[in-house]
PDB file of C-alpha atoms in Angstrom:
ATOM      1  CA  MET A   1     -27.725  40.722   9.102  1.00  0.00           C
ATOM      2  CA  ILE A   2     -28.686  38.806   5.988  1.00  0.00           C
ATOM      3  CA  GLN A   3     -26.739  41.283   3.887  1.00  0.00           C
ATOM      4  CA  GLN A   4     -23.690  40.887   6.168  1.00  0.00           C
ATOM      5  CA  PHE A   5     -23.908  37.102   5.891  1.00  0.00           C
ATOM      6  CA  ALA A   6     -24.251  37.320   2.131  1.00  0.00           C
ATOM      7  CA  SER A   7     -21.277  39.662   1.953  1.00  0.00           C
ATOM      8  CA  THR A   8     -19.149  37.334   4.109  1.00  0.00           C
ATOM      9  CA  ASN A   9     -20.253  34.350   2.069  1.00  0.00           C
ATOM     10  CA  ALA A  10     -19.292  36.125  -1.157  1.00  0.00           C
ATOM     11  CA  VAL A  11     -15.848  36.927   0.254  1.00  0.00           C
ATOM     12  CA  LEU A  12     -15.326  33.297   1.274  1.00  0.00           C
ATOM     13  CA  ILE A  13     -16.415  32.092  -2.138  1.00  0.00           C
ATOM     14  CA  GLU A  14     -14.000  34.512  -3.786  1.00  0.00           C
ATOM     15  CA  ILE A  15     -11.155  33.338  -1.536  1.00  0.00           C
ATOM     16  CA  VAL A  16     -11.909  29.671  -2.244  1.00  0.00           C
ATOM     17  CA  ARG A  17     -12.121  30.402  -5.952  1.00  0.00           C
ATOM     18  CA  THR A  18      -8.787  32.243  -5.964  1.00  0.00           C
ATOM     19  CA  VAL A  19      -7.089  29.481  -3.958  1.00  0.00           C
ATOM     20  CA  ALA A  20      -8.519  26.844  -6.292  1.00  0.00           C
ATOM     21  CA  ILE A  21      -7.323  28.779  -9.324  1.00  0.00           C
ATOM     22  CA  ALA A  22      -3.840  29.280  -7.821  1.00  0.00           C
ATOM     23  CA  TYR A  23      -3.361  25.593  -7.025  1.00  0.00           C
ATOM     24  CA  GLY A  24      -4.996  24.581 -10.302  1.00  0.00           C
ATOM     25  CA  ILE A  25      -2.439  26.667 -12.150  1.00  0.00           C
ATOM     26  CA  ALA A  26       0.294  25.090  -9.994  1.00  0.00           C
ATOM     27  CA  PHE A  27      -0.880  21.583 -10.938  1.00  0.00           C
ATOM     28  CA  ALA A  28      -1.053  22.586 -14.600  1.00  0.00           C
ATOM     29  CA  ALA A  29       2.388  24.227 -14.508  1.00  0.00           C
ATOM     30  CA  ALA A  30       3.936  21.149 -12.894  1.00  0.00           C
ATOM     31  CA  PHE A  31       2.272  18.846 -15.435  1.00  0.00           C
ATOM     32  CA  VAL A  32       3.168  20.974 -18.451  1.00  0.00           C
ATOM     33  CA  GLY A  33       6.711  21.468 -17.144  1.00  0.00           C
ATOM     34  CA  ARG A  34       7.266  17.720 -16.915  1.00  0.00           C
ATOM     35  CA  MET A  35       5.798  17.234 -20.401  1.00  0.00           C
ATOM     36  CA  VAL A  36       8.120  19.893 -21.837  1.00  0.00           C
ATOM     37  CA  LEU A  37      11.120  18.304 -20.134  1.00  0.00           C
ATOM     38  CA  HIS A  38      10.105  14.928 -21.568  1.00  0.00           C
ATOM     39  CA  ARG A  39       9.979  16.495 -25.045  1.00  0.00           C
ATOM     40  CA  LEU A  40      13.463  17.928 -24.578  1.00  0.00           C
ATOM     41  CA  ILE A  41      14.859  14.406 -24.459  1.00  0.00           C
ATOM     42  CA  HIS A  42      13.606  13.812 -27.998  1.00  0.00           C
ATOM     43  CA  LEU A  43      14.811  17.223 -29.221  1.00  0.00           C
ATOM     44  CA  ASN A  44      18.249  16.430 -27.837  1.00  0.00           C
ATOM     45  CA  ARG A  45      18.582  13.585 -30.352  1.00  0.00           C
ATOM     46  CA  VAL A  46      18.510  15.970 -33.320  1.00  0.00           C
ATOM     47  CA  ALA A  47      21.163  18.299 -31.885  1.00  0.00           C
ATOM     48  CA  PRO A  48      24.680  18.408 -33.402  1.00  0.00           C
ATOM     49  CA  ARG A  49      26.750  15.402 -32.342  1.00  0.00           C
ATOM     50  CA  ASN A  50      29.255  17.457 -30.394  1.00  0.00           C
ATOM     51  CA  ARG A  51      26.414  18.923 -28.304  1.00  0.00           C
ATOM     52  CA  VAL A  52      24.243  15.859 -27.755  1.00  0.00           C
ATOM     53  CA  ALA A  53      23.843  14.909 -24.098  1.00  0.00           C
ATOM     54  CA  SER A  54      23.433  11.231 -23.273  1.00  0.00           C
ATOM     55  CA  ASP A  55      19.962   9.815 -22.710  1.00  0.00           C
ATOM     56  CA  GLN A  56      21.020   9.007 -19.143  1.00  0.00           C
ATOM     57  CA  ARG A  57      21.982  12.634 -18.533  1.00  0.00           C
ATOM     58  CA  MET A  58      18.723  13.912 -20.014  1.00  0.00           C
ATOM     59  CA  ARG A  59      16.680  11.518 -17.857  1.00  0.00           C
ATOM     60  CA  THR A  60      18.596  12.666 -14.793  1.00  0.00           C
ATOM     61  CA  LEU A  61      17.943  16.319 -15.610  1.00  0.00           C
ATOM     62  CA  GLN A  62      14.295  15.520 -16.310  1.00  0.00           C
ATOM     63  CA  GLY A  63      13.866  14.143 -12.783  1.00  0.00           C
ATOM     64  CA  LEU A  64      15.706  17.031 -11.145  1.00  0.00           C
ATOM     65  CA  MET A  65      14.089  19.804 -13.171  1.00  0.00           C
ATOM     66  CA  GLY A  66      10.660  18.202 -12.837  1.00  0.00           C
ATOM     67  CA  SER A  67      10.992  18.267  -9.054  1.00  0.00           C
ATOM     68  CA  LEU A  68      12.201  21.875  -9.191  1.00  0.00           C
ATOM     69  CA  VAL A  69       9.262  23.003 -11.373  1.00  0.00           C
ATOM     70  CA  THR A  70       6.772  21.321  -9.024  1.00  0.00           C
ATOM     71  CA  PHE A  71       8.400  22.863  -5.953  1.00  0.00           C
ATOM     72  CA  VAL A  72       8.416  26.379  -7.430  1.00  0.00           C
ATOM     73  CA  ALA A  73       4.832  26.123  -8.739  1.00  0.00           C
ATOM     74  CA  PHE A  74       3.341  25.106  -5.400  1.00  0.00           C
ATOM     75  CA  THR A  75       5.488  27.576  -3.458  1.00  0.00           C
ATOM     76  CA  VAL A  76       4.135  30.412  -5.611  1.00  0.00           C
ATOM     77  CA  ALA A  77       0.576  29.098  -5.201  1.00  0.00           C
ATOM     78  CA  THR A  78       1.003  29.039  -1.421  1.00  0.00           C
ATOM     79  CA  LEU A  79       2.343  32.614  -1.377  1.00  0.00           C
ATOM     80  CA  VAL A  80      -0.589  33.775  -3.524  1.00  0.00           C
ATOM     81  CA  THR A  81      -3.017  32.112  -1.118  1.00  0.00           C
ATOM     82  CA  LEU A  82      -1.379  33.763   1.884  1.00  0.00           C
ATOM     83  CA  SER A  83      -1.425  37.159   0.175  1.00  0.00           C
ATOM     84  CA  ILE A  84      -5.225  36.943  -0.003  1.00  0.00           C
ATOM     85  CA  LEU A  85      -5.636  36.224   3.692  1.00  0.00           C
ATOM     86  CA  ILE A  86      -2.764  38.289   5.122  1.00  0.00           C
ATOM     87  CA  ASP A  87      -1.279  41.660   4.192  1.00  0.00           C
ATOM     88  CA  THR A  88       2.118  41.783   2.504  1.00  0.00           C
ATOM     89  CA  GLN A  89       4.077  43.118   5.494  1.00  0.00           C
ATOM     90  CA  THR A  90       2.762  40.359   7.742  1.00  0.00           C
ATOM     91  CA  ILE A  91       3.653  37.776   5.095  1.00  0.00           C
ATOM     92  CA  LEU A  92       7.223  39.058   5.047  1.00  0.00           C
ATOM     93  CA  TRP A  93       7.454  38.710   8.839  1.00  0.00           C
ATOM     94  CA  ILE A  94       5.955  35.227   8.732  1.00  0.00           C
ATOM     95  CA  PHE A  95       8.246  34.222   5.876  1.00  0.00           C
ATOM     96  CA  THR A  96      11.315  35.468   7.768  1.00  0.00           C
ATOM     97  CA  LEU A  97      10.370  33.666  10.982  1.00  0.00           C
ATOM     98  CA  PHE A  98       9.372  30.534   9.108  1.00  0.00           C
ATOM     99  CA  SER A  99      12.649  30.509   7.186  1.00  0.00           C
ATOM    100  CA  ALA A 100      14.660  30.747  10.413  1.00  0.00           C
ATOM    101  CA  ALA A 101      12.609  28.036  12.124  1.00  0.00           C
ATOM    102  CA  PHE A 102      12.653  25.855   9.021  1.00  0.00           C
ATOM    103  CA  GLY A 103      16.393  26.256   8.658  1.00  0.00           C
ATOM    104  CA  LEU A 104      16.983  25.151  12.250  1.00  0.00           C
ATOM    105  CA  GLY A 105      14.352  22.440  12.491  1.00  0.00           C
ATOM    106  CA  ALA A 106      14.662  20.989   9.021  1.00  0.00           C
ATOM    107  CA  GLN A 107      18.349  21.274   8.265  1.00  0.00           C
ATOM    108  CA  THR A 108      18.456  17.824   6.689  1.00  0.00           C
ATOM    109  CA  ILE A 109      15.622  18.668   4.276  1.00  0.00           C
ATOM    110  CA  VAL A 110      17.263  21.957   3.292  1.00  0.00           C
ATOM    111  CA  ARG A 111      20.587  20.188   2.803  1.00  0.00           C
ATOM    112  CA  ASP A 112      18.962  17.462   0.674  1.00  0.00           C
ATOM    113  CA  LEU A 113      17.251  20.052  -1.542  1.00  0.00           C
ATOM    114  CA  ALA A 114      20.432  22.123  -1.882  1.00  0.00           C
ATOM    115  CA  HIS A 115      22.463  19.085  -2.917  1.00  0.00           C
ATOM    116  CA  GLY A 116      19.721  17.983  -5.301  1.00  0.00           C
ATOM    117  CA  PHE A 117      19.699  21.424  -6.919  1.00  0.00           C
ATOM    118  CA  SER A 118      23.477  21.282  -7.315  1.00  0.00           C
ATOM    119  CA  PHE A 119      23.210  17.975  -9.205  1.00  0.00           C
ATOM    120  CA  ILE A 120      21.585  19.923 -12.059  1.00  0.00           C
ATOM    121  CA  PHE A 121      24.946  21.587 -12.706  1.00  0.00           C
ATOM    122  CA  ARG A 122      27.310  18.873 -11.422  1.00  0.00           C
ATOM    123  CA  ASN A 123      27.521  16.004 -13.884  1.00  0.00           C
ATOM    124  CA  THR A 124      28.755  13.489 -11.302  1.00  0.00           C
ATOM    125  CA  PHE A 125      26.375  10.613 -12.073  1.00  0.00           C
ATOM    126  CA  ASP A 126      23.350   9.874 -14.222  1.00  0.00           C
ATOM    127  CA  VAL A 127      20.460   7.427 -14.392  1.00  0.00           C
ATOM    128  CA  ASP A 128      21.540   3.844 -15.318  1.00  0.00           C
ATOM    129  CA  GLU A 129      25.125   4.386 -14.146  1.00  0.00           C
ATOM    130  CA  LYS A 130      26.746   2.103 -11.573  1.00  0.00           C
ATOM    131  CA  VAL A 131      28.014   4.043  -8.566  1.00  0.00           C
ATOM    132  CA  GLU A 132      29.102   3.618  -4.973  1.00  0.00           C
ATOM    133  CA  PHE A 133      28.456   6.205  -2.267  1.00  0.00           C
ATOM    134  CA  GLU A 134      31.458   5.279  -0.166  1.00  0.00           C
ATOM    135  CA  LEU A 135      30.720   7.084   3.117  1.00  0.00           C
ATOM    136  CA  ILE A 136      27.325   5.374   3.496  1.00  0.00           C
ATOM    137  CA  GLY A 137      28.249   2.071   1.864  1.00  0.00           C
ATOM    138  CA  VAL A 138      25.614   2.070  -0.898  1.00  0.00           C
ATOM    139  CA  GLU A 139      26.445   0.553  -4.293  1.00  0.00           C
ATOM    140  CA  GLY A 140      24.247  -0.110  -7.309  1.00  0.00           C
ATOM    141  CA  ILE A 141      22.567   1.272 -10.427  1.00  0.00           C
ATOM    142  CA  ILE A 142      21.006   4.756 -10.351  1.00  0.00           C
ATOM    143  CA  GLU A 143      17.275   4.403 -11.132  1.00  0.00           C
ATOM    144  CA  GLU A 144      15.945   7.882 -10.349  1.00  0.00           C
ATOM    145  CA  VAL A 145      17.205  11.280  -9.204  1.00  0.00           C
ATOM    146  CA  ASN A 146      15.039  14.100  -7.839  1.00  0.00           C
ATOM    147  CA  LEU A 147      15.648  17.174  -5.697  1.00  0.00           C
ATOM    148  CA  ARG A 148      15.275  15.284  -2.418  1.00  0.00           C
ATOM    149  CA  ASN A 149      16.459  11.702  -3.004  1.00  0.00           C
ATOM    150  CA  THR A 150      18.450   9.417  -5.275  1.00  0.00           C
ATOM    151  CA  MET A 151      17.142   5.888  -5.899  1.00  0.00           C
ATOM    152  CA  VAL A 152      19.819   3.182  -6.185  1.00  0.00           C
ATOM    153  CA  ARG A 153      19.143  -0.464  -7.099  1.00  0.00           C
ATOM    154  CA  ALA A 154      21.620  -2.732  -5.291  1.00  0.00           C
ATOM    155  CA  PRO A 155      23.157  -5.780  -7.043  1.00  0.00           C
ATOM    156  CA  SER A 156      21.132  -7.993  -4.684  1.00  0.00           C
ATOM    157  CA  GLY A 157      17.867  -6.339  -5.781  1.00  0.00           C
ATOM    158  CA  GLU A 158      17.055  -3.940  -2.926  1.00  0.00           C
ATOM    159  CA  LEU A 159      16.125  -0.342  -3.724  1.00  0.00           C
ATOM    160  CA  TYR A 160      17.989   2.258  -1.658  1.00  0.00           C
ATOM    161  CA  THR A 161      16.442   5.697  -1.196  1.00  0.00           C
ATOM    162  CA  VAL A 162      19.453   7.909  -0.462  1.00  0.00           C
ATOM    163  CA  PRO A 163      18.906  11.511   0.744  1.00  0.00           C
ATOM    164  CA  ASN A 164      20.928  13.801  -1.504  1.00  0.00           C
ATOM    165  CA  GLY A 165      22.468  15.501   1.524  1.00  0.00           C
ATOM    166  CA  GLU A 166      24.165  12.219   2.478  1.00  0.00           C
ATOM    167  CA  ILE A 167      25.979  11.918  -0.847  1.00  0.00           C
ATOM    168  CA  ARG A 168      29.567  13.066  -0.377  1.00  0.00           C
ATOM    169  CA  VAL A 169      32.119  10.710  -1.940  1.00  0.00           C
ATOM    170  CA  ILE A 170      30.940   9.221  -5.252  1.00  0.00           C
ATOM    171  CA  ARG A 171      32.656   6.316  -6.969  1.00  0.00           C
ATOM    172  CA  ASN A 172      31.381   6.081 -10.555  1.00  0.00           C
ATOM    173  CA  PHE A 173      32.210   2.718 -12.132  1.00  0.00           C
ATOM    174  CA  THR A 174      30.528   3.513 -15.456  1.00  0.00           C
ATOM    175  CA  ARG A 175      32.842   6.417 -16.256  1.00  0.00           C
ATOM    176  CA  SER A 176      36.057   4.465 -15.819  1.00  0.00           C
ATOM    177  CA  THR A 177      38.430   4.470 -18.780  1.00  0.00           C
ATOM    178  CA  PHE A 178      39.608   0.907 -18.064  1.00  0.00           C
ATOM    179  CA  SER A 179      39.035  -2.083 -15.808  1.00  0.00           C
ATOM    180  CA  ASN A 180      41.648  -3.804 -13.670  1.00  0.00           C
ATOM    181  CA  ALA A 181      42.561  -7.211 -15.126  1.00  0.00           C
ATOM    182  CA  SER A 182      45.648  -7.806 -12.976  1.00  0.00           C
ATOM    183  CA  ILE A 183      46.592 -11.348 -12.001  1.00  0.00           C
ATOM    184  CA  THR A 184      48.826 -12.635  -9.214  1.00  0.00           C
ATOM    185  CA  ILE A 185      51.054 -15.718  -9.281  1.00  0.00           C
ATOM    186  CA  VAL A 186      53.441 -17.298  -6.774  1.00  0.00           C
ATOM    187  CA  ILE A 187      56.689 -18.938  -7.844  1.00  0.00           C
ATOM    188  CA  LYS A 188      59.842 -20.251  -6.216  1.00  0.00           C
ATOM    189  CA  THR A 189      62.340 -17.486  -5.582  1.00  0.00           C
ATOM    190  CA  ALA A 190      64.978 -19.575  -7.340  1.00  0.00           C
ATOM    191  CA  ASP A 191      62.903 -19.277 -10.538  1.00  0.00           C
ATOM    192  CA  LEU A 192      62.476 -15.491 -10.283  1.00  0.00           C
ATOM    193  CA  ARG A 193      65.083 -14.503 -12.865  1.00  0.00           C
ATOM    194  CA  ALA A 194      63.813 -17.037 -15.404  1.00  0.00           C
ATOM    195  CA  ALA A 195      60.190 -16.050 -14.750  1.00  0.00           C
ATOM    196  CA  LEU A 196      60.904 -12.359 -15.352  1.00  0.00           C
ATOM    197  CA  ALA A 197      62.674 -13.251 -18.585  1.00  0.00           C
ATOM    198  CA  VAL A 198      59.471 -14.969 -19.742  1.00  0.00           C
ATOM    199  CA  LEU A 199      56.843 -12.573 -18.376  1.00  0.00           C
ATOM    200  CA  GLU A 200      58.263  -9.189 -19.391  1.00  0.00           C
ATOM    201  CA  PRO A 201      58.334  -9.798 -23.173  1.00  0.00           C
ATOM    202  CA  LEU A 202      55.123 -11.809 -22.907  1.00  0.00           C
ATOM    203  CA  GLY A 203      53.277  -8.617 -21.933  1.00  0.00           C
ATOM    204  CA  GLN A 204      53.683  -7.148 -25.422  1.00  0.00           C
ATOM    205  CA  GLU A 205      52.680 -10.442 -27.010  1.00  0.00           C
ATOM    206  CA  ALA A 206      49.539 -10.566 -24.858  1.00  0.00           C
ATOM    207  CA  ALA A 207      48.612  -7.002 -25.885  1.00  0.00           C
ATOM    208  CA  ASP A 208      48.870  -8.057 -29.537  1.00  0.00           C
ATOM    209  CA  LEU A 209      46.976 -11.296 -28.921  1.00  0.00           C
ATOM    210  CA  PHE A 210      44.053  -9.895 -26.887  1.00  0.00           C
ATOM    211  CA  PRO A 211      42.390  -6.720 -28.258  1.00  0.00           C
ATOM    212  CA  ASN A 212      40.741  -6.020 -24.886  1.00  0.00           C
ATOM    213  CA  LEU A 213      44.157  -5.629 -23.229  1.00  0.00           C
ATOM    214  CA  LEU A 214      44.927  -1.927 -23.565  1.00  0.00           C
ATOM    215  CA  GLU A 215      48.699  -2.130 -23.116  1.00  0.00           C
ATOM    216  CA  PRO A 216      51.443  -4.579 -22.097  1.00  0.00           C
ATOM    217  CA  TRP A 217      51.255  -5.512 -18.454  1.00  0.00           C
ATOM    218  CA  GLU A 218      53.798  -4.446 -15.836  1.00  0.00           C
ATOM    219  CA  VAL A 219      55.446  -7.116 -13.686  1.00  0.00           C
ATOM    220  CA  MET A 220      55.788  -6.235 -10.005  1.00  0.00           C
ATOM    221  CA  ILE A 221      57.166  -8.201  -7.074  1.00  0.00           C
ATOM    222  CA  THR A 222      54.472  -7.715  -4.456  1.00  0.00           C
ATOM    223  CA  SER A 223      55.725  -9.944  -1.628  1.00  0.00           C
ATOM    224  CA  SER A 224      58.031 -12.776  -0.656  1.00  0.00           C
ATOM    225  CA  SER A 225      57.964 -15.356   2.116  1.00  0.00           C
ATOM    226  CA  GLN A 226      59.957 -14.919   5.304  1.00  0.00           C
ATOM    227  CA  THR A 227      62.175 -17.825   4.357  1.00  0.00           C
ATOM    228  CA  GLY A 228      62.815 -16.331   0.929  1.00  0.00           C
ATOM    229  CA  ARG A 229      61.712 -19.483  -0.872  1.00  0.00           C
ATOM    230  CA  ARG A 230      58.527 -18.055  -2.429  1.00  0.00           C
ATOM    231  CA  THR A 231      57.914 -14.832  -4.327  1.00  0.00           C
ATOM    232  CA  GLU A 232      54.573 -13.318  -5.332  1.00  0.00           C
ATOM    233  CA  LEU A 233      54.391 -11.552  -8.680  1.00  0.00           C
ATOM    234  CA  THR A 234      51.530  -9.304  -9.820  1.00  0.00           C
ATOM    235  CA  LEU A 235      50.959  -8.565 -13.488  1.00  0.00           C
ATOM    236  CA  ILE A 236      49.361  -5.102 -13.614  1.00  0.00           C
ATOM    237  CA  ALA A 237      47.006  -5.286 -16.603  1.00  0.00           C
ATOM    238  CA  LYS A 238      44.497  -2.721 -17.892  1.00  0.00           C
ATOM    239  CA  ALA A 239      41.507  -3.995 -19.857  1.00  0.00           C
ATOM    240  CA  VAL A 240      38.849  -2.234 -21.890  1.00  0.00           C
ATOM    241  CA  PHE A 241      36.168  -1.086 -19.449  1.00  0.00           C
ATOM    242  CA  SER A 242      33.874  -3.947 -18.333  1.00  0.00           C
ATOM    243  CA  LYS A 243      35.992  -6.587 -20.150  1.00  0.00           C
ATOM    244  CA  ALA A 244      38.310  -7.523 -17.280  1.00  0.00           C
ATOM    245  CA  ALA A 245      36.266 -10.479 -16.004  1.00  0.00           C
ATOM    246  CA  ALA A 246      36.413 -12.209 -19.385  1.00  0.00           C
ATOM    247  CA  LEU A 247      40.042 -11.272 -20.045  1.00  0.00           C
ATOM    248  CA  ARG A 248      41.581 -12.315 -16.717  1.00  0.00           C
ATOM    249  CA  PRO A 249      41.222 -16.132 -17.206  1.00  0.00           C
ATOM    250  CA  LYS A 250      42.764 -15.854 -20.683  1.00  0.00           C
ATOM    251  CA  LEU A 251      45.767 -13.986 -19.316  1.00  0.00           C
ATOM    252  CA  LEU A 252      46.240 -16.507 -16.523  1.00  0.00           C
ATOM    253  CA  THR A 253      46.046 -19.419 -18.976  1.00  0.00           C
ATOM    254  CA  LEU A 254      48.639 -17.799 -21.238  1.00  0.00           C
ATOM    255  CA  VAL A 255      50.995 -17.172 -18.312  1.00  0.00           C
ATOM    256  CA  GLN A 256      50.659 -20.742 -17.015  1.00  0.00           C
ATOM    257  CA  GLU A 257      51.359 -22.232 -20.448  1.00  0.00           C
ATOM    258  CA  ARG A 258      54.484 -20.143 -21.021  1.00  0.00           C
ATOM    259  CA  LEU A 259      55.876 -20.754 -17.546  1.00  0.00           C
ATOM    260  CA  GLN A 260      55.305 -24.496 -17.888  1.00  0.00           C
ATOM    261  CA  THR A 261      57.132 -24.418 -21.222  1.00  0.00           C
ATOM    262  CA  ALA A 262      60.053 -22.786 -19.392  1.00  0.00           C
ATOM    263  CA  ASN A 263      59.851 -25.474 -16.633  1.00  0.00           C
ATOM    264  CA  ILE A 264      58.725 -22.938 -14.035  1.00  0.00           C
ATOM    265  CA  ASP A 265      56.099 -24.250 -11.642  1.00  0.00           C
ATOM    266  CA  LEU A 266      53.444 -22.116  -9.973  1.00  0.00           C
ATOM    267  CA  ILE A 267      52.932 -22.530  -6.234  1.00  0.00           C
ATOM    268  CA  ASP A 268      49.382 -22.671  -4.830  1.00  0.00           C
TER     269      ASP A 268
END
């Protein structure tokens, strides 16, 4: 009986040792994998200019790939542990049943992981970019991306944790080629012809005067009053990205000065 107990005890010790080694290797693999990914960011800086990825893109990939390495390492460790306790055929049956049950009962988790994995290959947004996830109404700066979630810092300071499976329509402000600097004015309809004669050539002058204005504006009649006494004009202006807020007051001031010179009054 003592020999049987000793034999059983030795088997248990061997199992515990193997499990400890498997998960120890998993911890080490996850740690080393993240360290290697961190080093890749620095190696990226010495690559040829036409092949250098942005720091934001590298940080995004670091978060995604780090999560993937951790997930794979611990999945393998778990399978190794099960292979010690259960024969291979039984493991296959368990894995099949578990996959079916997991797919039905944890569809949201599977969907989040699948979308997170796809972000590795889809360069739709990166860390530090300003985005809006339109279908769920979340807007802010991307702070972190992993396989399961995306962290977004709202303009008001809150941190949103958005499941990757919920991200469908993405509005990326950072990757815009220009910002909208359009302005709207209201004049008397009787002054419309004279106003157009002033505003249309003024667009080219404004483009020469303000470097942040990408091209001459376009003048559009956007609405008029029911009585026909007032007309609303919109000057469609494109500014260098992120410069619209500073440019818009300058454009409005220029328009007001020129219209006043032509004795055309703006209506509030």
